[in-house]
Amino acid sequence: MKKELRVIVSGGGTGGHIFPAVSIANAVRRLRPDAQILFIGAQGRMEMQRVPDAGYEIKGLPIRGFFRPLWKPANIGVAIDYLRSKWQAKKILRDFRPDVAVGVGGYASSAALGAANSLGIPTLIQEQNSYAGLANKQLAGKASKICVAYEGMERFFPKDKIMLTGNPVRQSLLDTTLSREDAVRSFGFNPQQKTVLLVGGSLGARTINESVLQHLDLVARSGVQFIWQTGKFYYAEIRQRLKGHDLPNLKVTDFITDMGAAYRAADLVISRAGASSISEFCLIGKPVILVPSPNVAEDHQTKNALALANRDAALYVKDSEAPAVLLKLAIETVGDDAKLRSLSENVLKMALPDSADIIAKEVIKLATR
């Protein structure tokens, strides 16, 4: 009789960590329906809601990020919380008795996988970005397998442990059966006109939002339709600033639930350069203008964006330049069918499909070897 499989999955803080984590867990469940899967996250962070919504149990740790520069006195409390988190993680692991632990980056994974390493539990880490995160770099030495989305990651990790798998993406994006025409109509727009989708992540992006607000006259006369996800944080302010403007070609929403329909409707996307988003654009072959966030560790979004832009697989606009040039570039690009076709063909070449299943098989191998 086959032994029940028990798996810990840890990480989070942003959707870019949570979506891959849930995708890997779903793939493990498809391959091993008997699998018992427990998530470990950081208290107060997004994963504490998103993971239960996906049908999994999660335990929270009191862990948080260090302040920069590191010599700030407030980091004494952060260090104490890390030690408490590692102690709590050890207790969770001893109670749950996992066969393997999976880390996807973020604060919680450093404590959870650090505890797993000290207890002799095999670990697998998944790095989404082209520039490795601090937690994963620290954990790499004792990891059994390191799954990456970009070539050249031996700069950060032991070469013999690396496996190029790509990033798991939200399955709903690949499963949508809507035609482009029906998707455009679902947003109340005309399928005969070009459509641009603007997304700044689940929390929004001030720079992308300002790039629209500063050029509402250009929106009005463009002949282009815009689906604009502002993010919940900025939505009320933006609605206020749009008062008095008649813009039937601009649909404003705080959050898009059905991103599969939004991507299908869009002829061009404007987005931050998070690793999960980029993997989605690659798999669906979507032309995109990337505006990397400057407010992330090691400026990794710029490195992600350049990995595509250097292969003519995306357009790249610096955050500081976006308010002046982004909207004009988007309108020019969406009207150039040859450019859209070229971007789509080149970004598709960078796709690594079936990532979640490939990683899940490695997780099961580690657990059962």
mmCIF file of C-alpha atoms in Angstrom:
data_model
loop_
_atom_site.group_PDB
_atom_site.id
_atom_site.type_symbol
_atom_site.label_atom_id
_atom_site.label_comp_id
_atom_site.label_asym_id
_atom_site.label_seq_id
_atom_site.Cartn_x
_atom_site.Cartn_y
_atom_site.Cartn_z
ATOM 1 C CA MET A 1 0.000 0.000 0.000
ATOM 2 C CA LYS A 2 1.353 3.423 -1.043
ATOM 3 C CA LYS A 3 2.380 5.671 1.861
ATOM 4 C CA GLU A 4 0.370 8.881 2.227
ATOM 5 C CA LEU A 5 2.277 11.876 0.847
ATOM 6 C CA ARG A 6 2.717 14.851 3.183
ATOM 7 C CA VAL A 7 3.956 18.172 1.746
ATOM 8 C CA ILE A 8 4.725 21.586 3.231
ATOM 9 C CA VAL A 9 4.512 24.591 0.883
ATOM 10 C CA SER A 10 5.851 27.905 2.146
ATOM 11 C CA GLY A 11 6.230 31.469 0.885
ATOM 12 C CA GLY A 12 4.144 34.439 -0.051
ATOM 13 C CA GLY A 13 3.857 38.152 0.533
ATOM 14 C CA THR A 14 2.738 38.907 -3.040
ATOM 15 C CA GLY A 15 0.588 37.296 -5.705
ATOM 16 C CA GLY A 16 3.819 36.542 -7.559
ATOM 17 C CA HIS A 17 4.731 34.049 -4.827
ATOM 18 C CA ILE A 18 1.232 32.795 -4.025
ATOM 19 C CA PHE A 19 0.062 31.867 -7.543
ATOM 20 C CA PRO A 20 3.045 29.535 -8.192
ATOM 21 C CA ALA A 21 2.721 28.009 -4.713
ATOM 22 C CA VAL A 22 -0.947 27.165 -5.206
ATOM 23 C CA SER A 23 -0.283 25.913 -8.760
ATOM 24 C CA ILE A 24 2.398 23.529 -7.480
ATOM 25 C CA ALA A 25 0.082 22.285 -4.714
ATOM 26 C CA ASN A 26 -2.728 21.717 -7.238
ATOM 27 C CA ALA A 27 -0.363 19.771 -9.506
ATOM 28 C CA VAL A 28 0.824 17.584 -6.610
ATOM 29 C CA ARG A 29 -2.824 16.840 -5.786
ATOM 30 C CA ARG A 30 -3.564 15.913 -9.420
ATOM 31 C CA LEU A 31 -0.655 13.459 -9.445
ATOM 32 C CA ARG A 32 -1.202 12.202 -5.892
ATOM 33 C CA PRO A 33 -4.838 12.687 -4.770
ATOM 34 C CA ASP A 34 -3.886 11.237 -1.373
ATOM 35 C CA ALA A 35 -1.444 14.110 -0.692
ATOM 36 C CA GLN A 36 -1.844 16.059 2.542
ATOM 37 C CA ILE A 37 -0.644 19.626 1.888
ATOM 38 C CA LEU A 38 -0.087 22.330 4.503
ATOM 39 C CA PHE A 39 0.985 25.900 3.715
ATOM 40 C CA ILE A 40 3.111 28.104 5.970
ATOM 41 C CA GLY A 41 2.863 31.867 5.435
ATOM 42 C CA ALA A 42 3.490 35.191 7.131
ATOM 43 C CA GLN A 43 0.814 36.577 9.448
ATOM 44 C CA GLY A 44 -1.051 39.544 7.999
ATOM 45 C CA ARG A 45 0.129 38.936 4.437
ATOM 46 C CA MET A 46 -1.905 38.154 1.343
ATOM 47 C CA GLU A 47 -1.375 34.387 1.508
ATOM 48 C CA MET A 48 -3.378 34.120 4.736
ATOM 49 C CA GLN A 49 -6.519 34.820 2.687
ATOM 50 C CA ARG A 50 -5.610 33.601 -0.801
ATOM 51 C CA VAL A 51 -4.456 30.118 0.236
ATOM 52 C CA PRO A 52 -7.657 29.183 2.152
ATOM 53 C CA ASP A 53 -9.639 30.600 -0.801
ATOM 54 C CA ALA A 54 -7.810 28.020 -2.941
ATOM 55 C CA GLY A 55 -8.872 25.222 -0.566
ATOM 56 C CA TYR A 56 -5.729 24.686 1.513
ATOM 57 C CA GLU A 57 -4.955 25.025 5.216
ATOM 58 C CA ILE A 58 -2.298 27.581 6.162
ATOM 59 C CA LYS A 59 -0.386 28.350 9.365
ATOM 60 C CA GLY A 60 0.937 31.894 9.913
ATOM 61 C CA LEU A 61 4.317 32.903 11.335
ATOM 62 C CA PRO A 62 5.091 36.296 12.959
ATOM 63 C CA ILE A 63 7.884 36.880 10.441
ATOM 64 C CA ARG A 64 8.515 40.141 8.568
ATOM 65 C CA GLY A 65 11.129 41.749 6.375
ATOM 66 C CA PHE A 66 14.217 43.587 7.550
ATOM 67 C CA PHE A 67 14.367 47.368 7.283
ATOM 68 C CA ARG A 68 17.006 48.977 5.086
ATOM 69 C CA PRO A 69 19.722 49.824 5.997
ATOM 70 C CA LEU A 70 20.234 46.728 8.134
ATOM 71 C CA TRP A 71 21.770 48.642 11.073
ATOM 72 C CA LYS A 72 18.411 50.279 11.902
ATOM 73 C CA PRO A 73 17.473 49.589 15.568
ATOM 74 C CA ALA A 74 14.018 48.359 14.468
ATOM 75 C CA ASN A 75 15.717 45.276 13.004
ATOM 76 C CA ILE A 76 16.347 43.953 16.536
ATOM 77 C CA GLY A 77 12.620 43.246 16.777
ATOM 78 C CA VAL A 78 12.601 41.771 13.269
ATOM 79 C CA ALA A 79 15.420 39.388 14.220
ATOM 80 C CA ILE A 80 13.551 38.299 17.371
ATOM 81 C CA ASP A 81 10.428 37.631 15.261
ATOM 82 C CA TYR A 82 12.535 35.535 12.869
ATOM 83 C CA LEU A 83 13.827 33.367 15.711
ATOM 84 C CA ARG A 84 10.275 32.966 17.057
ATOM 85 C CA SER A 85 9.083 32.068 13.549
ATOM 86 C CA LYS A 86 11.752 29.429 13.085
ATOM 87 C CA TRP A 87 10.869 27.885 16.466
ATOM 88 C CA GLN A 88 7.158 27.868 15.550
ATOM 89 C CA ALA A 89 7.960 26.425 12.112
ATOM 90 C CA LYS A 90 9.855 23.534 13.743
ATOM 91 C CA LYS A 91 6.850 22.784 15.926
ATOM 92 C CA ILE A 92 4.516 22.841 12.885
ATOM 93 C CA LEU A 93 6.838 20.488 11.001
ATOM 94 C CA ARG A 94 7.170 18.059 13.911
ATOM 95 C CA ASP A 95 3.369 17.939 14.276
ATOM 96 C CA PHE A 96 2.682 17.601 10.525
ATOM 97 C CA ARG A 97 5.612 15.224 9.730
ATOM 98 C CA PRO A 98 6.132 16.233 6.059
ATOM 99 C CA ASP A 99 8.056 14.107 3.573
ATOM 100 C CA VAL A 100 9.227 17.215 1.713
ATOM 101 C CA ALA A 101 9.089 21.022 2.025
ATOM 102 C CA VAL A 102 8.684 23.406 -0.924
ATOM 103 C CA GLY A 103 9.670 27.088 -0.778
ATOM 104 C CA VAL A 104 8.666 29.706 -3.330
ATOM 105 C CA GLY A 105 10.414 32.741 -1.815
ATOM 106 C CA GLY A 106 9.273 35.379 0.636
ATOM 107 C CA TYR A 107 9.780 35.865 4.361
ATOM 108 C CA ALA A 108 7.954 32.770 5.560
ATOM 109 C CA SER A 109 9.906 30.356 3.382
ATOM 110 C CA SER A 110 13.218 31.386 4.961
ATOM 111 C CA ALA A 111 11.983 30.288 8.402
ATOM 112 C CA ALA A 112 9.964 27.259 7.269
ATOM 113 C CA LEU A 113 12.598 25.763 4.962
ATOM 114 C CA GLY A 114 15.381 26.698 7.386
ATOM 115 C CA ALA A 115 13.518 24.650 9.992
ATOM 116 C CA ALA A 116 13.024 21.799 7.494
ATOM 117 C CA ASN A 117 16.753 21.742 6.742
ATOM 118 C CA SER A 118 17.605 21.554 10.443
ATOM 119 C CA LEU A 119 15.177 18.600 10.843
ATOM 120 C CA GLY A 120 16.609 16.701 7.865
ATOM 121 C CA ILE A 121 13.507 17.095 5.673
ATOM 122 C CA PRO A 122 14.364 17.308 1.932
ATOM 123 C CA THR A 123 13.622 20.718 0.422
ATOM 124 C CA LEU A 124 12.879 22.088 -3.046
ATOM 125 C CA ILE A 125 12.964 25.803 -3.791
ATOM 126 C CA GLN A 126 11.360 27.545 -6.748
ATOM 127 C CA GLU A 127 12.812 30.857 -7.900
ATOM 128 C CA GLN A 128 10.504 32.917 -10.120
ATOM 129 C CA ASN A 129 12.827 35.803 -11.015
ATOM 130 C CA SER A 130 15.886 36.234 -13.198
ATOM 131 C CA TYR A 131 17.613 37.725 -10.129
ATOM 132 C CA ALA A 132 17.360 35.382 -7.156
ATOM 133 C CA GLY A 133 15.669 36.552 -3.969
ATOM 134 C CA LEU A 134 17.500 36.719 -0.642
ATOM 135 C CA ALA A 135 15.494 33.915 1.004
ATOM 136 C CA ASN A 136 16.175 31.466 -1.819
ATOM 137 C CA LYS A 137 19.878 32.373 -2.020
ATOM 138 C CA GLN A 138 20.218 31.635 1.698
ATOM 139 C CA LEU A 139 18.363 28.321 1.404
ATOM 140 C CA ALA A 140 20.081 27.081 -1.763
ATOM 141 C CA GLY A 141 23.067 25.439 -0.074
ATOM 142 C CA LYS A 142 20.953 22.812 1.698
ATOM 143 C CA ALA A 143 18.196 22.477 -0.928
ATOM 144 C CA SER A 144 17.907 19.176 -2.781
ATOM 145 C CA LYS A 145 16.527 20.752 -5.972
ATOM 146 C CA ILE A 146 16.240 24.334 -7.273
ATOM 147 C CA CYS A 147 13.626 24.995 -9.967
ATOM 148 C CA VAL A 148 14.203 28.184 -11.978
ATOM 149 C CA ALA A 149 12.472 30.137 -14.739
ATOM 150 C CA TYR A 150 15.506 31.697 -16.454
ATOM 151 C CA GLU A 151 18.806 30.462 -17.846
ATOM 152 C CA GLY A 152 22.064 31.567 -16.239
ATOM 153 C CA MET A 153 20.903 31.060 -12.636
ATOM 154 C CA GLU A 154 24.170 29.326 -11.703
ATOM 155 C CA ARG A 155 25.229 32.902 -10.797
ATOM 156 C CA PHE A 156 23.178 32.405 -7.634
ATOM 157 C CA PHE A 157 22.764 28.662 -7.081
ATOM 158 C CA PRO A 158 24.850 25.442 -7.207
ATOM 159 C CA LYS A 159 24.733 24.361 -10.859
ATOM 160 C CA ASP A 160 24.187 20.662 -10.114
ATOM 161 C CA LYS A 161 20.930 21.413 -8.239
ATOM 162 C CA ILE A 162 19.334 23.671 -10.867
ATOM 163 C CA MET A 163 16.447 22.565 -13.075
ATOM 164 C CA LEU A 164 14.951 24.896 -15.702
ATOM 165 C CA THR A 165 11.187 24.508 -15.285
ATOM 166 C CA GLY A 166 9.626 27.929 -15.822
ATOM 167 C CA ASN A 167 7.059 29.476 -13.498
ATOM 168 C CA PRO A 168 3.687 27.857 -12.787
ATOM 169 C CA VAL A 169 0.815 30.160 -13.758
ATOM 170 C CA ARG A 170 -2.870 30.419 -12.908
ATOM 171 C CA GLN A 171 -4.553 27.539 -14.735
ATOM 172 C CA SER A 172 -7.673 29.658 -15.324
ATOM 173 C CA LEU A 173 -5.709 31.806 -17.783
ATOM 174 C CA LEU A 174 -4.965 28.797 -19.953
ATOM 175 C CA ASP A 175 -8.399 27.201 -19.611
ATOM 176 C CA THR A 176 -10.545 30.147 -20.760
ATOM 177 C CA THR A 177 -12.661 29.245 -23.803
ATOM 178 C CA LEU A 178 -13.809 32.800 -24.618
ATOM 179 C CA SER A 179 -13.090 34.138 -28.085
ATOM 180 C CA ARG A 180 -11.422 37.545 -28.286
ATOM 181 C CA GLU A 181 -14.699 39.037 -29.542
ATOM 182 C CA ASP A 182 -16.754 37.638 -26.660
ATOM 183 C CA ALA A 183 -14.072 38.678 -24.161
ATOM 184 C CA VAL A 184 -14.102 42.267 -25.474
ATOM 185 C CA ARG A 185 -17.920 42.344 -25.320
ATOM 186 C CA SER A 186 -17.821 41.108 -21.707
ATOM 187 C CA PHE A 187 -16.181 44.439 -20.826
ATOM 188 C CA GLY A 188 -18.846 46.386 -22.738
ATOM 189 C CA PHE A 189 -16.532 47.243 -25.635
ATOM 190 C CA ASN A 190 -16.545 46.917 -29.442
ATOM 191 C CA PRO A 191 -14.584 43.921 -30.823
ATOM 192 C CA GLN A 192 -13.818 45.918 -33.973
ATOM 193 C CA GLN A 193 -11.607 48.326 -32.025
ATOM 194 C CA LYS A 194 -8.186 47.714 -30.513
ATOM 195 C CA THR A 195 -8.074 47.170 -26.740
ATOM 196 C CA VAL A 196 -5.268 47.871 -24.248
ATOM 197 C CA LEU A 197 -5.236 46.299 -20.770
ATOM 198 C CA LEU A 198 -3.456 48.178 -17.960
ATOM 199 C CA VAL A 199 -2.611 46.230 -14.803
ATOM 200 C CA GLY A 200 -0.356 47.201 -11.923
ATOM 201 C CA GLY A 201 -0.699 44.037 -9.856
ATOM 202 C CA SER A 202 -3.368 43.310 -7.254
ATOM 203 C CA LEU A 203 -2.461 46.431 -5.232
ATOM 204 C CA GLY A 204 -2.069 48.699 -8.258
ATOM 205 C CA ALA A 205 0.851 50.788 -9.533
ATOM 206 C CA ARG A 206 0.877 54.560 -9.032
ATOM 207 C CA THR A 207 3.151 55.206 -12.018
ATOM 208 C CA ILE A 208 0.931 53.315 -14.461
ATOM 209 C CA ASN A 209 -2.139 55.054 -13.037
ATOM 210 C CA GLU A 210 -0.545 58.511 -13.360
ATOM 211 C CA SER A 211 0.487 57.685 -16.939
ATOM 212 C CA VAL A 212 -3.217 57.509 -17.782
ATOM 213 C CA LEU A 213 -4.454 60.368 -15.607
ATOM 214 C CA GLN A 214 -1.958 62.819 -17.090
ATOM 215 C CA HIS A 215 -3.084 62.054 -20.654
ATOM 216 C CA LEU A 216 -6.876 61.743 -20.550
ATOM 217 C CA ASP A 217 -7.069 63.945 -23.662
ATOM 218 C CA LEU A 218 -4.990 61.358 -25.518
ATOM 219 C CA VAL A 219 -7.269 58.563 -24.278
ATOM 220 C CA ALA A 220 -10.344 60.463 -25.515
ATOM 221 C CA ARG A 221 -9.104 60.935 -29.074
ATOM 222 C CA SER A 222 -7.129 57.699 -29.482
ATOM 223 C CA GLY A 223 -9.826 55.449 -30.931
ATOM 224 C CA VAL A 224 -8.448 52.743 -28.587
ATOM 225 C CA GLN A 225 -10.365 51.009 -25.786
ATOM 226 C CA PHE A 226 -8.719 50.764 -22.364
ATOM 227 C CA ILE A 227 -9.433 48.254 -19.584
ATOM 228 C CA TRP A 228 -7.780 49.754 -16.511
ATOM 229 C CA GLN A 229 -7.228 47.850 -13.273
ATOM 230 C CA THR A 230 -6.254 50.588 -10.842
ATOM 231 C CA GLY A 231 -5.704 48.458 -7.744
ATOM 232 C CA LYS A 232 -7.928 48.765 -4.680
ATOM 233 C CA PHE A 233 -5.622 51.248 -2.960
ATOM 234 C CA TYR A 234 -5.944 53.865 -5.730
ATOM 235 C CA TYR A 235 -9.483 53.257 -6.982
ATOM 236 C CA ALA A 236 -11.439 55.859 -4.945
ATOM 237 C CA GLU A 237 -8.945 58.640 -5.699
ATOM 238 C CA ILE A 238 -8.969 57.851 -9.420
ATOM 239 C CA ARG A 239 -12.783 57.793 -9.629
ATOM 240 C CA GLN A 240 -12.745 61.246 -8.036
ATOM 241 C CA ARG A 241 -10.186 62.571 -10.522
ATOM 242 C CA LEU A 242 -12.172 61.211 -13.476
ATOM 243 C CA LYS A 243 -15.308 63.149 -12.539
ATOM 244 C CA GLY A 244 -16.375 65.470 -15.375
ATOM 245 C CA HIS A 245 -14.561 63.427 -18.049
ATOM 246 C CA ASP A 246 -16.700 61.646 -20.647
ATOM 247 C CA LEU A 247 -14.578 58.619 -21.608
ATOM 248 C CA PRO A 248 -16.750 55.758 -22.925
ATOM 249 C CA ASN A 249 -13.598 54.001 -24.202
ATOM 250 C CA LEU A 250 -12.134 53.762 -20.665
ATOM 251 C CA LYS A 251 -13.364 51.009 -18.310
ATOM 252 C CA VAL A 252 -12.051 51.538 -14.794
ATOM 253 C CA THR A 253 -12.095 48.815 -12.136
ATOM 254 C CA ASP A 254 -10.234 48.258 -8.877
ATOM 255 C CA PHE A 255 -9.693 44.543 -9.471
ATOM 256 C CA ILE A 256 -10.344 42.136 -12.360
ATOM 257 C CA THR A 257 -11.563 38.750 -11.162
ATOM 258 C CA ASP A 258 -11.448 37.001 -14.549
ATOM 259 C CA MET A 259 -7.938 37.737 -15.814
ATOM 260 C CA GLY A 260 -8.350 35.042 -18.463
ATOM 261 C CA ALA A 261 -11.076 37.139 -20.117
ATOM 262 C CA ALA A 262 -9.058 40.359 -19.690
ATOM 263 C CA TYR A 263 -5.970 38.886 -21.350
ATOM 264 C CA ARG A 264 -8.063 37.395 -24.149
ATOM 265 C CA ALA A 265 -9.715 40.786 -24.797
ATOM 266 C CA ALA A 266 -6.416 42.694 -24.880
ATOM 267 C CA ASP A 267 -4.429 43.311 -28.052
ATOM 268 C CA LEU A 268 -1.690 44.796 -25.870
ATOM 269 C CA VAL A 269 -0.999 44.724 -22.115
ATOM 270 C CA ILE A 270 0.775 47.314 -19.955
ATOM 271 C CA SER A 271 2.113 45.696 -16.789
ATOM 272 C CA ARG A 272 4.698 45.648 -14.045
ATOM 273 C CA ALA A 273 7.428 43.057 -14.591
ATOM 274 C CA GLY A 274 6.743 40.544 -11.846
ATOM 275 C CA ALA A 275 7.944 37.043 -12.658
ATOM 276 C CA SER A 276 4.505 35.400 -12.585
ATOM 277 C CA SER A 277 3.017 38.006 -14.908
ATOM 278 C CA ILE A 278 5.879 37.584 -17.366
ATOM 279 C CA SER A 279 5.431 33.806 -17.366
ATOM 280 C CA GLU A 280 1.752 34.330 -18.164
ATOM 281 C CA PHE A 281 2.549 36.616 -21.105
ATOM 282 C CA CYS A 282 5.007 34.043 -22.450
ATOM 283 C CA LEU A 283 2.538 31.158 -22.268
ATOM 284 C CA ILE A 284 -0.348 33.026 -23.911
ATOM 285 C CA GLY A 285 1.853 34.927 -26.382
ATOM 286 C CA LYS A 286 0.588 38.347 -25.320
ATOM 287 C CA PRO A 287 2.301 41.547 -26.574
ATOM 288 C CA VAL A 288 3.263 43.627 -23.543
ATOM 289 C CA ILE A 289 4.877 46.884 -22.457
ATOM 290 C CA LEU A 290 6.705 46.282 -19.186
ATOM 291 C CA VAL A 291 7.150 49.063 -16.618
ATOM 292 C CA PRO A 292 9.271 47.509 -13.844
ATOM 293 C CA SER A 293 8.621 48.609 -10.287
ATOM 294 C CA PRO A 294 11.681 50.342 -8.801
ATOM 295 C CA ASN A 295 10.497 49.458 -5.269
ATOM 296 C CA VAL A 296 11.530 45.802 -5.179
ATOM 297 C CA ALA A 297 14.566 43.976 -3.814
ATOM 298 C CA GLU A 298 17.701 44.118 -5.984
ATOM 299 C CA ASP A 299 15.649 45.851 -8.724
ATOM 300 C CA HIS A 300 14.748 42.355 -9.951
ATOM 301 C CA GLN A 301 11.777 43.537 -12.039
ATOM 302 C CA THR A 302 14.080 45.535 -14.324
ATOM 303 C CA LYS A 303 16.194 42.424 -14.822
ATOM 304 C CA ASN A 304 13.029 40.415 -15.608
ATOM 305 C CA ALA A 305 11.911 43.019 -18.145
ATOM 306 C CA LEU A 306 15.294 43.212 -19.861
ATOM 307 C CA ALA A 307 15.380 39.416 -20.220
ATOM 308 C CA LEU A 308 12.398 39.840 -22.593
ATOM 309 C CA ALA A 309 13.203 43.242 -24.108
ATOM 310 C CA ASN A 310 16.700 42.101 -25.144
ATOM 311 C CA ARG A 311 15.036 39.383 -27.243
ATOM 312 C CA ASP A 312 12.436 41.740 -28.751
ATOM 313 C CA ALA A 313 9.791 39.805 -26.799
ATOM 314 C CA ALA A 314 8.460 42.885 -24.949
ATOM 315 C CA LEU A 315 8.771 46.663 -24.876
ATOM 316 C CA TYR A 316 10.415 48.215 -21.816
ATOM 317 C CA VAL A 317 9.723 51.631 -20.292
ATOM 318 C CA LYS A 318 11.520 52.927 -17.187
ATOM 319 C CA ASP A 319 9.249 53.797 -14.289
ATOM 320 C CA SER A 320 10.614 57.366 -14.173
ATOM 321 C CA GLU A 321 9.875 57.911 -17.877
ATOM 322 C CA ALA A 322 6.447 56.249 -17.986
ATOM 323 C CA PRO A 323 4.199 59.252 -17.195
ATOM 324 C CA ALA A 324 5.660 61.116 -20.176
ATOM 325 C CA VAL A 325 5.882 58.355 -22.805
ATOM 326 C CA LEU A 326 3.886 55.245 -21.836
ATOM 327 C CA LEU A 327 0.424 56.071 -23.135
ATOM 328 C CA LYS A 328 1.664 57.452 -26.462
ATOM 329 C CA LEU A 329 3.829 54.348 -26.984
ATOM 330 C CA ALA A 330 0.893 52.052 -26.184
ATOM 331 C CA ILE A 331 -1.410 53.770 -28.683
ATOM 332 C CA GLU A 332 1.272 53.648 -31.396
ATOM 333 C CA THR A 333 2.074 49.994 -30.698
ATOM 334 C CA VAL A 334 -1.504 48.697 -30.561
ATOM 335 C CA GLY A 335 -2.103 50.277 -33.983
ATOM 336 C CA ASP A 336 0.898 48.474 -35.512
ATOM 337 C CA ASP A 337 -0.242 44.951 -36.416
ATOM 338 C CA ALA A 338 3.221 43.882 -37.583
ATOM 339 C CA LYS A 339 4.771 44.944 -34.258
ATOM 340 C CA LEU A 340 2.065 43.147 -32.261
ATOM 341 C CA ARG A 341 2.606 39.986 -34.297
ATOM 342 C CA SER A 342 6.401 40.146 -33.819
ATOM 343 C CA LEU A 343 6.122 40.674 -30.046
ATOM 344 C CA SER A 344 3.670 37.778 -29.762
ATOM 345 C CA GLU A 345 5.862 35.387 -31.757
ATOM 346 C CA ASN A 346 9.002 36.284 -29.803
ATOM 347 C CA VAL A 347 7.437 36.067 -26.345
ATOM 348 C CA LEU A 348 5.925 32.664 -27.183
ATOM 349 C CA LYS A 349 9.456 31.376 -27.896
ATOM 350 C CA MET A 350 10.329 32.025 -24.248
ATOM 351 C CA ALA A 351 7.427 29.999 -22.838
ATOM 352 C CA LEU A 352 8.134 26.975 -20.644
ATOM 353 C CA PRO A 353 4.821 25.057 -20.485
ATOM 354 C CA ASP A 354 3.683 22.467 -17.898
ATOM 355 C CA SER A 355 5.873 24.033 -15.200
ATOM 356 C CA ALA A 356 3.613 23.100 -12.288
ATOM 357 C CA ASP A 357 3.463 19.423 -13.296
ATOM 358 C CA ILE A 358 7.234 19.239 -13.843
ATOM 359 C CA ILE A 359 7.914 20.756 -10.408
ATOM 360 C CA ALA A 360 5.263 18.563 -8.758
ATOM 361 C CA LYS A 361 6.949 15.432 -10.128
ATOM 362 C CA GLU A 362 10.245 16.602 -8.583
ATOM 363 C CA VAL A 363 8.486 17.231 -5.265
ATOM 364 C CA ILE A 364 7.059 13.686 -5.286
ATOM 365 C CA LYS A 365 10.461 12.206 -6.229
ATOM 366 C CA LEU A 366 12.110 13.949 -3.270
ATOM 367 C CA ALA A 367 9.354 12.815 -0.921
ATOM 368 C CA THR A 368 9.470 9.181 -1.961
ATOM 369 C CA ARG A 369 13.129 8.529 -2.744
#
